[in-house]
Short mmCIF file of C-alpha atoms in Angstrom, two decimals:
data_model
loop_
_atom_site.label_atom_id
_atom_site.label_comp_id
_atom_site.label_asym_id
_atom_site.label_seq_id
_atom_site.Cartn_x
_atom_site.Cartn_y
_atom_site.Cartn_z
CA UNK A 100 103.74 257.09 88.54
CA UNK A 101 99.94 257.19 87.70
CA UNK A 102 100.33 254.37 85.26
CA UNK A 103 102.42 252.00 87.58
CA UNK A 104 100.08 252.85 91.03
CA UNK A 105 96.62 252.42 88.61
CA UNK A 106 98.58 248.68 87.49
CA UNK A 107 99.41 248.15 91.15
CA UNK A 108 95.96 248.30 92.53
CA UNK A 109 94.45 246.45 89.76
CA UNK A 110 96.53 243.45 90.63
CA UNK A 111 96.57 244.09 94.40
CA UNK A 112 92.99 244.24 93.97
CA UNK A 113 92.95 241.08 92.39
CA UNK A 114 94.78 239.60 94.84
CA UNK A 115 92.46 241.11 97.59
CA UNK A 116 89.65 239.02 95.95
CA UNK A 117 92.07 235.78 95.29
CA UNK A 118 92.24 235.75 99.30
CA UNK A 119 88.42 236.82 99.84
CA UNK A 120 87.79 233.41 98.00
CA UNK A 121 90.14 231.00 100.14
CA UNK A 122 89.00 233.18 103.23
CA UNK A 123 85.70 233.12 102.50
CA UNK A 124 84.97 229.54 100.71
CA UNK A 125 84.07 228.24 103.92
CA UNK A 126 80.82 230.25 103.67
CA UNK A 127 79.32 228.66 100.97
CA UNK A 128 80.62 225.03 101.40
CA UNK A 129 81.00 224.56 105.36
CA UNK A 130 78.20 223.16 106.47
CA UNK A 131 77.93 220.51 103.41
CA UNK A 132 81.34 219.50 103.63
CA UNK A 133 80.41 218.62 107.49
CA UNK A 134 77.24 217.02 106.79
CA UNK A 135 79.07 214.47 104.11
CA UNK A 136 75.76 216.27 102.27
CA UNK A 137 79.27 216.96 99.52
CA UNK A 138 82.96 216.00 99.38
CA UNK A 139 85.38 218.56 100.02
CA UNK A 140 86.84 218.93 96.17
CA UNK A 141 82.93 219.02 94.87
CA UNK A 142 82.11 221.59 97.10
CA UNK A 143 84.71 223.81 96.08
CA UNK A 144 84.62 223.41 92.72
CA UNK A 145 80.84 223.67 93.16
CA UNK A 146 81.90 226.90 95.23
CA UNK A 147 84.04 228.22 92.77
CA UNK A 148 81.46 228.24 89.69
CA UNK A 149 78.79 229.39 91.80
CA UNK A 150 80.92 232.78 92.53
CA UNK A 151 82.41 233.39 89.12
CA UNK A 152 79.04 233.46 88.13
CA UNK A 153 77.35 235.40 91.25
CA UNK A 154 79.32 238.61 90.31
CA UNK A 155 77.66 238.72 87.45
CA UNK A 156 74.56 239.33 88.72
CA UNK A 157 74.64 242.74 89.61
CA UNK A 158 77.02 245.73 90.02
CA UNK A 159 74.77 248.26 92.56
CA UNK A 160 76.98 246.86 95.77
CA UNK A 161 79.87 248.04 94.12
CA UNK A 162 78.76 251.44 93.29
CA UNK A 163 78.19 251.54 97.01
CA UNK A 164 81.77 250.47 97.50
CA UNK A 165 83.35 253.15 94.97
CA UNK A 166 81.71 256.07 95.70
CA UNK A 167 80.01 255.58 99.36
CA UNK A 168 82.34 255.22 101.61
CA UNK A 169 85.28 257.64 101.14
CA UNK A 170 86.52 260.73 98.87
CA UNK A 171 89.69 260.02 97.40
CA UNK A 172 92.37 262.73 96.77
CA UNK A 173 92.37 263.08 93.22
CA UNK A 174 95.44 261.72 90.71
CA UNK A 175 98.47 260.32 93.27
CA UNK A 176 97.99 260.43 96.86
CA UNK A 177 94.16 259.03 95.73
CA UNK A 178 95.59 256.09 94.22
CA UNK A 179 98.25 255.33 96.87
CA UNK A 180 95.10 255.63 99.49
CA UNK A 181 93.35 252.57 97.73
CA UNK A 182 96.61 250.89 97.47
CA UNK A 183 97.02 250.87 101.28
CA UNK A 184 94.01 250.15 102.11
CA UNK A 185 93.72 247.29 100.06
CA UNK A 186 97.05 245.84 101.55
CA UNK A 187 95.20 246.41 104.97
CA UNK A 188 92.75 244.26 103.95
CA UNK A 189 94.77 241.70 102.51
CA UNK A 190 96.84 241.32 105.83
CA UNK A 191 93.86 241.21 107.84
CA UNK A 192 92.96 238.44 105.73
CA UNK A 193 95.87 235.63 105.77
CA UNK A 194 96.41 236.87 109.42
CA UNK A 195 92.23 235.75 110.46
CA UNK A 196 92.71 232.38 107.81
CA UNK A 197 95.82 231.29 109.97
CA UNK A 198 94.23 231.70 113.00
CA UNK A 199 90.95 229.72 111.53
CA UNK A 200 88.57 232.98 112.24
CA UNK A 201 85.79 233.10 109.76
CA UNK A 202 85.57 237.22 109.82
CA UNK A 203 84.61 239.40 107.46
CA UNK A 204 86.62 240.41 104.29
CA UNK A 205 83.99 243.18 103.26
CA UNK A 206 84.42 245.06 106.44
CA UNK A 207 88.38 244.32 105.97
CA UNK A 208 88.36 246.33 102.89
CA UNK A 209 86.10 249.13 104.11
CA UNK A 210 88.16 249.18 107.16
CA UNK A 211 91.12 249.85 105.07
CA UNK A 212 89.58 252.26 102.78
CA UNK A 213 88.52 254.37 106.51
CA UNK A 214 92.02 254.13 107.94
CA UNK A 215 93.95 254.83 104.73
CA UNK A 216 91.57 257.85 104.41
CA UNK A 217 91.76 259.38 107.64
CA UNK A 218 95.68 258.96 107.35
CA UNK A 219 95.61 261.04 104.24
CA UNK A 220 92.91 263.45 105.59
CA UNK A 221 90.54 262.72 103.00
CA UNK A 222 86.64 262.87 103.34
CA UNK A 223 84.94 259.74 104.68
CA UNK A 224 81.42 259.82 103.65
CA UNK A 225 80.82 258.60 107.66
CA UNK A 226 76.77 259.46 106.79
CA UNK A 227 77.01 256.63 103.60
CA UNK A 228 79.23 254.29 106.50
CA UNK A 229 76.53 254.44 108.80
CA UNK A 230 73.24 253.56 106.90
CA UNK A 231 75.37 250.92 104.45
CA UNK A 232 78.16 249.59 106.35
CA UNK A 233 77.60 249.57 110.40
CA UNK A 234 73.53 249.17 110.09
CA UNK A 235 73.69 245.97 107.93
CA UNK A 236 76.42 244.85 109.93
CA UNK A 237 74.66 244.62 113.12
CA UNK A 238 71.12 243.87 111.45
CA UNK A 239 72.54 240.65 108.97
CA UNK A 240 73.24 238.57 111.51
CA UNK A 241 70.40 239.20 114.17
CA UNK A 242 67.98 238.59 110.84
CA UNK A 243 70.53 235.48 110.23
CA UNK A 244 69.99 233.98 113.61
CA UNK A 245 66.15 234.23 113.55
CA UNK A 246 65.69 232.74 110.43
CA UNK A 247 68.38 230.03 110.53
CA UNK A 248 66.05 229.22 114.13
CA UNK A 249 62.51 229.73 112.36
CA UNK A 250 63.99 227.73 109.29
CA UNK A 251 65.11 224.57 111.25
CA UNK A 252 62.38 225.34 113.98
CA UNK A 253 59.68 224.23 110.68
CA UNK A 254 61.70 221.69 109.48
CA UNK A 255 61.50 219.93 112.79
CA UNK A 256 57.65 220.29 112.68
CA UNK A 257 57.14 219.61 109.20
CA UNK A 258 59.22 216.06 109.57
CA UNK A 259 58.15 215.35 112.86
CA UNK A 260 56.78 212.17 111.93
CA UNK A 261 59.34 211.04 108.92
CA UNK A 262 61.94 208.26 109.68
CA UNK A 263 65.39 210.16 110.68
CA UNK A 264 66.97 208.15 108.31
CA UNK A 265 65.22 209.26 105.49
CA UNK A 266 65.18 212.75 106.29
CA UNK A 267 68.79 212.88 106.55
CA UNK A 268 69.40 211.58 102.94
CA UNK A 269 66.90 213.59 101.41
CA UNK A 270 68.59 217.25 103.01
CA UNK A 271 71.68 215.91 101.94
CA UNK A 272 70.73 216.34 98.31
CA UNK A 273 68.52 219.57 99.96
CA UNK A 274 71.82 220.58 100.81
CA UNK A 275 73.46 221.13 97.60
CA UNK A 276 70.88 223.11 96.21
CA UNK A 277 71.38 225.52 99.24
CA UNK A 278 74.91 225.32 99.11
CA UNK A 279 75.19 226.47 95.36
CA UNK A 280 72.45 229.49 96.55
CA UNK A 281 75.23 230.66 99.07
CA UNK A 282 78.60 230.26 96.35
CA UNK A 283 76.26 232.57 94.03
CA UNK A 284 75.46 235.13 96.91
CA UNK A 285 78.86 234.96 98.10
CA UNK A 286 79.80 235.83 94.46
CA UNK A 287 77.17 238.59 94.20
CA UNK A 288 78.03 240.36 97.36
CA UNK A 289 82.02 239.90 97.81
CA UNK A 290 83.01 240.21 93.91
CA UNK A 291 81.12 243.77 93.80
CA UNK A 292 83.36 244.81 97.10
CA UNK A 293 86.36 244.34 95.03
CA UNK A 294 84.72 246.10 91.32
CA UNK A 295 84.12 249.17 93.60
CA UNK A 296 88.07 249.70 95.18
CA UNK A 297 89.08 249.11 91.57
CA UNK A 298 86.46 251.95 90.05
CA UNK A 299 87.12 254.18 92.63
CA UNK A 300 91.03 253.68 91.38
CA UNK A 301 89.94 254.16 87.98
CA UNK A 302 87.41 257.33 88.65
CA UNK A 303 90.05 259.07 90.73
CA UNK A 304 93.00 258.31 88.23
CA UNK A 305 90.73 260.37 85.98
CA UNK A 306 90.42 257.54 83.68
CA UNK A 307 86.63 257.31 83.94
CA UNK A 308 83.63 259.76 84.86
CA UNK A 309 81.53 257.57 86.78
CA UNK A 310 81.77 254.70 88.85
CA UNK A 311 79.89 252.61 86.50
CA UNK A 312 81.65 248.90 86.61
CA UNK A 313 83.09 247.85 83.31
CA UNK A 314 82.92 244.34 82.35
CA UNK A 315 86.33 243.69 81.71
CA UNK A 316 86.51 244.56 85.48
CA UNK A 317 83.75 242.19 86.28
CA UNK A 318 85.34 239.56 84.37
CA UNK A 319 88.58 239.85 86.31
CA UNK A 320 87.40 239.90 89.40
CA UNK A 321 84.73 236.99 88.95
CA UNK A 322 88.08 234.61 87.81
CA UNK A 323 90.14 236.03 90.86
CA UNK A 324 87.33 234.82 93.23
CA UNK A 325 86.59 232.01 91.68
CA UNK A 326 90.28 230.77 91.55
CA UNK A 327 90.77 231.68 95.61
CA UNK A 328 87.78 229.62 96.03
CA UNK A 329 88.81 226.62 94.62
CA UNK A 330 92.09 226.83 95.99
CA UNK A 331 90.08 226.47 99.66
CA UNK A 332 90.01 227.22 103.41
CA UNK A 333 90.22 224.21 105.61
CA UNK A 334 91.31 226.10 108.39
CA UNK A 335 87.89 228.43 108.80
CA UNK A 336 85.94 225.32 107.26
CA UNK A 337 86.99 223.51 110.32
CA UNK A 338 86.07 226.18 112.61
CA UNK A 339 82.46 227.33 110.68
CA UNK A 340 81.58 223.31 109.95
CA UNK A 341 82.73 221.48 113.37
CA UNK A 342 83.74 223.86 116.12
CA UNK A 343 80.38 226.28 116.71
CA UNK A 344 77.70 223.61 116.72
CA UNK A 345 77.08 219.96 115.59
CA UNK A 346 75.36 220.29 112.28
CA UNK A 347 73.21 217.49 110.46
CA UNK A 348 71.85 218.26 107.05
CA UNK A 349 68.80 219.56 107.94
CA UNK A 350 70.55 222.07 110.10
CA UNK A 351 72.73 222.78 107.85
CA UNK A 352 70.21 223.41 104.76
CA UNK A 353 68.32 225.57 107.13
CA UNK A 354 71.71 227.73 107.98
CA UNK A 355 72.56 228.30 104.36
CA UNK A 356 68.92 228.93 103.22
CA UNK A 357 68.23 231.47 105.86
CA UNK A 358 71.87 233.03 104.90
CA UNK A 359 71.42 232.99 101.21
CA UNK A 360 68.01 234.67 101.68
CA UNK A 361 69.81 237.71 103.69
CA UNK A 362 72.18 238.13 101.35
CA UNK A 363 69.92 238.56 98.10
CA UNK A 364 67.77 240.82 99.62
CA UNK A 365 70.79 243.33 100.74
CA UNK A 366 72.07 242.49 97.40
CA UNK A 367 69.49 243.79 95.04
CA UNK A 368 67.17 245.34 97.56
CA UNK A 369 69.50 247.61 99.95
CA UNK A 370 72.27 247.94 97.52
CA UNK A 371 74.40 247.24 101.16
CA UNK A 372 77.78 245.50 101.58
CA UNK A 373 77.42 242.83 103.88
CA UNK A 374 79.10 240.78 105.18
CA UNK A 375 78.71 236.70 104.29
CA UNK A 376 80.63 235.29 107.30
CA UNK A 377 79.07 236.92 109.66
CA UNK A 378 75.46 236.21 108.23
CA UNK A 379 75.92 231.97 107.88
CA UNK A 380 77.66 232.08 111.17
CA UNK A 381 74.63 233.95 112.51
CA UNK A 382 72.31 231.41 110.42
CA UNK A 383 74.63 228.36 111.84
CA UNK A 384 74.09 229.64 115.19
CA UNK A 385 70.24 230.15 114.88
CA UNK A 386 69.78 226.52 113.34
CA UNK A 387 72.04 224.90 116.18
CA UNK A 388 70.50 226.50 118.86
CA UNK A 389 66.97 224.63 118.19
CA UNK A 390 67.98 221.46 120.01
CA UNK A 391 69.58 223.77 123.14
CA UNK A 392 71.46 226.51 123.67
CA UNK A 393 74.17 224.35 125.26
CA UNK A 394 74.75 222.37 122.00
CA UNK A 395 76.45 225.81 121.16
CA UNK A 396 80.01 226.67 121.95
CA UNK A 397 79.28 230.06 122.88
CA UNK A 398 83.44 230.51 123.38
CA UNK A 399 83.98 229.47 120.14
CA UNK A 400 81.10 232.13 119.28
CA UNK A 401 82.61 234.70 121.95
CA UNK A 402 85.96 234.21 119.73
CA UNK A 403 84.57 234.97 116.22
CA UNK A 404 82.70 237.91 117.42
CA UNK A 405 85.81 239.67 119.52
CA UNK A 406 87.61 239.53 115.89
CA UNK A 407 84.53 240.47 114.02
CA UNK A 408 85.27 244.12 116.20
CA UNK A 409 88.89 244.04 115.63
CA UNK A 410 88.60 243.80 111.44
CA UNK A 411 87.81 247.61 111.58
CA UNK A 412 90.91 248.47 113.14
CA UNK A 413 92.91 245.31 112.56
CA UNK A 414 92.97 246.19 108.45
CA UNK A 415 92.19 250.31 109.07
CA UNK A 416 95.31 250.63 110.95
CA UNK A 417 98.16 249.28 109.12
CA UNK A 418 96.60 250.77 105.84
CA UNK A 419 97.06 254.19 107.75
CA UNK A 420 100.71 253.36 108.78
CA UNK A 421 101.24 252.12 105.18
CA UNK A 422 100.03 255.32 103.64
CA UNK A 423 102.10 257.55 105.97
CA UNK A 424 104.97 255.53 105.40
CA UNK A 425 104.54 255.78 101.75
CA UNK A 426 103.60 259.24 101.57
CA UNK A 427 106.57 260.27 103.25
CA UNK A 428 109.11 258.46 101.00
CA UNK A 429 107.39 259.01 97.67
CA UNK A 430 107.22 261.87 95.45
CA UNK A 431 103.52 262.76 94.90
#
């Protein structure tokens, strides 16, 4: 039984991070896509390589992740905890693609993790939640906004007396530079999510002391993205690249410069799991909002942000239904 749930949540985990790339590819790639600064299939390719090789940059996020967040039970009921909340997560996702929602696939999984843990009255390090989950969450994209605003803000100033035309083409090439500087944060902060659930699995399976990540689970999950990426997410590309705000290139280099910077710095610096969509929608926001705040489609806005408050619950509770439901028909 140990064997088969330790199997399961590897590949459920994998899967997890197959869907965080799809979900999330529209982070990186978006706002090129919508400039014409990149076709479609070069930005996701582009995408793709940028976040197989992001998650090898760094493993303190997913330490975070593994030992952070929650307690889990030790040997069965442990491993069936991460298995439900990972299913959580993975719901939450494909339900927010269909209905084009760029939310948050980080705070899916740490939703799950929370509900699946409360369900099996575990310990939920609510402390470690607090100052690395909630804090970042509500300081990314206010920190997003302003510099996605100060970024396009200089931009304006600095080419105030350039020919449009010639502007234009030049932050289209600008723009792939900053575009490939989002795939490889995206990769840096998302892959780690992913490395922790499957070190926690592997720590509380007894098969390892620590929650140090080993590179054959780096490896795994940096192809998983990396394949989910490429695969796409026209439906949240749509909605993150058209339906917010108008973006030209130099909006749109200013949005994923301002984004990539955040997400480096809580990266290696804060060692906190953020979350990507809701720091370049932030930045895309900030940027658009230079010309006027009507430009804006503050429903559209309104929309993303009412689901960015349901993830919590929308992945934490069926995790917790799942692990009751399993607990009570499977011998532990």
């Amino acid at each position: 039984m140990e064997l088969t749930l330790v199997v399961l949540i590897i590949i459920v985990g994998l899967t997890f991070d197959f869907t965080n790339g799809f979900h999330d590819a529209a982070n990186a790639i978006a706002t090129s896509i919508s400039t014409r600064a990149l076709t479609p299939r070069a930005a996701l390719a582009m995408a793709a390589v940028m976040n197989f090789c992001g998650a090898f940059l760094g493993t303190e996020v997913a330490q975070t992740v593994g030992s952070g967040i929650i307690g889990a039970p030790e040997a069965t009921s442990g491993l069936l905890l991460v298995l439900c909340a990972l299913i959580g997560a993975i719901g939450w996702n494909v339900f927010t693609w269909w209905r084009g929602l760029p939310t948050s696939s980080s705070h899916a999984l740490i939703g799950g993790l929370v509900g699946a843990a409360l369900a099996a009255s575990a310990t939920v390090h609510w402390s470690g939640i607090l100052d690395k989950v909630i804090l970042p969450m509500l300081l990314s994209p206010l920190v997003g906004v302003v510099l996605g605003y100060l970024l396009h803000t200089g931009i304006l100033w600095l080419f105030r007396r350039s020919a449009p035309r010639r502007v234009i083409r030049r932050f289209r090439m600008a723009q792939t530079v900053s575009a490939a500087a989002m795939g490889l944060g995206h990769g840096l902060q998302d892959a780690q999510k992913t490395m922790g659930v499957i070190v926690l699995a592997l720590v509380t399976a007894g098969w390892q002391d620590d929650f140090s990540v080993p590179v054959w689970v780096i490896a795994a999950v940096a192809l998983a993205m990396a394949a989910g990426t490429y695969s796409g997410g026209r439906r949240i590309i749509t909605t993150l690249g058209r339906r917010i705000v108008h973006l030209d290139p130099p909006r749109g280099f200013a949005a994923e410069t301002a984004a990539a910077a955040v997400l480096y710095t809580t990266a290696f610096l804060v060692k906190a799991p953020i979350s990507t969509t809701q720091t370049i929608t932030a930045a895309i926001l900030g940027a658009g909002a230079t010309r006027r705040f009507s430009d804006v489609r503050w429903q559209v806005a309104r929309s993303i942000g009412t689901a960015w408050i349901l993830t919590f619950p929308g992945a934490g509770i069926p995790a917790a239904a799942l692990y009751l439901l399993l607990h009570s028909v499977i011998p532990l």
